[in-house]
């Protein structure tokens, strides 16, 4: 069995180094984007909560039993 030529090992090492650097840059970019993603998620939850409430200007409040007159 022949040994790998030295430039193959060098190429593999360089490729691994570049891949590690690329992964580190990707992780940094993701970490930098996390606060923005969390803000967007918070805004979506708040908007959904706000949208699920009835619009009091258009839907009148139902009278409660204590407000109804039962006398004839």
PDB file of C-alpha atoms in Angstrom, residues 2-34:
ATOM      1  CA  UNK A   2       1.369   3.369  -0.974  1.00  0.00           C
ATOM      2  CA  UNK A   3       1.439   6.230   1.484  1.00  0.00           C
ATOM      3  CA  UNK A   4      -0.546   9.344   0.658  1.00  0.00           C
ATOM      4  CA  UNK A   5       1.546  12.037  -0.956  1.00  0.00           C
ATOM      5  CA  UNK A   6       2.298  14.897   1.440  1.00  0.00           C
ATOM      6  CA  UNK A   7       0.338  17.462  -0.565  1.00  0.00           C
ATOM      7  CA  UNK A   8      -2.831  15.394  -0.036  1.00  0.00           C
ATOM      8  CA  UNK A   9      -2.477  15.686   3.720  1.00  0.00           C
ATOM      9  CA  UNK A  10      -1.766  19.394   3.353  1.00  0.00           C
ATOM     10  CA  UNK A  11      -4.864  19.801   1.181  1.00  0.00           C
ATOM     11  CA  UNK A  12      -7.013  17.922   3.689  1.00  0.00           C
ATOM     12  CA  UNK A  13      -5.679  20.023   6.555  1.00  0.00           C
ATOM     13  CA  UNK A  14      -6.280  23.251   4.651  1.00  0.00           C
ATOM     14  CA  UNK A  15      -9.806  22.147   3.708  1.00  0.00           C
ATOM     15  CA  UNK A  16     -10.581  21.284   7.333  1.00  0.00           C
ATOM     16  CA  UNK A  17      -9.216  24.640   8.485  1.00  0.00           C
ATOM     17  CA  UNK A  18     -11.316  26.532   5.933  1.00  0.00           C
ATOM     18  CA  UNK A  19     -14.411  24.513   6.822  1.00  0.00           C
ATOM     19  CA  UNK A  20     -13.873  25.233  10.511  1.00  0.00           C
ATOM     20  CA  UNK A  21     -13.483  28.928   9.766  1.00  0.00           C
ATOM     21  CA  UNK A  22     -16.627  28.862   7.632  1.00  0.00           C
ATOM     22  CA  UNK A  23     -18.575  27.103  10.392  1.00  0.00           C
ATOM     23  CA  UNK A  24     -17.336  29.612  12.970  1.00  0.00           C
ATOM     24  CA  UNK A  25     -18.432  32.507  10.774  1.00  0.00           C
ATOM     25  CA  UNK A  26     -21.829  30.884  10.277  1.00  0.00           C
ATOM     26  CA  UNK A  27     -22.215  30.403  14.037  1.00  0.00           C
ATOM     27  CA  UNK A  28     -21.261  34.024  14.670  1.00  0.00           C
ATOM     28  CA  UNK A  29     -23.806  35.212  12.122  1.00  0.00           C
ATOM     29  CA  UNK A  30     -26.488  33.014  13.684  1.00  0.00           C
ATOM     30  CA  UNK A  31     -25.651  34.228  17.184  1.00  0.00           C
ATOM     31  CA  UNK A  32     -25.837  37.826  15.985  1.00  0.00           C
ATOM     32  CA  UNK A  33     -29.268  37.180  14.443  1.00  0.00           C
ATOM     33  CA  UNK A  34     -30.775  35.497  17.524  1.00  0.00           C
TER      34      UNK A  34
END
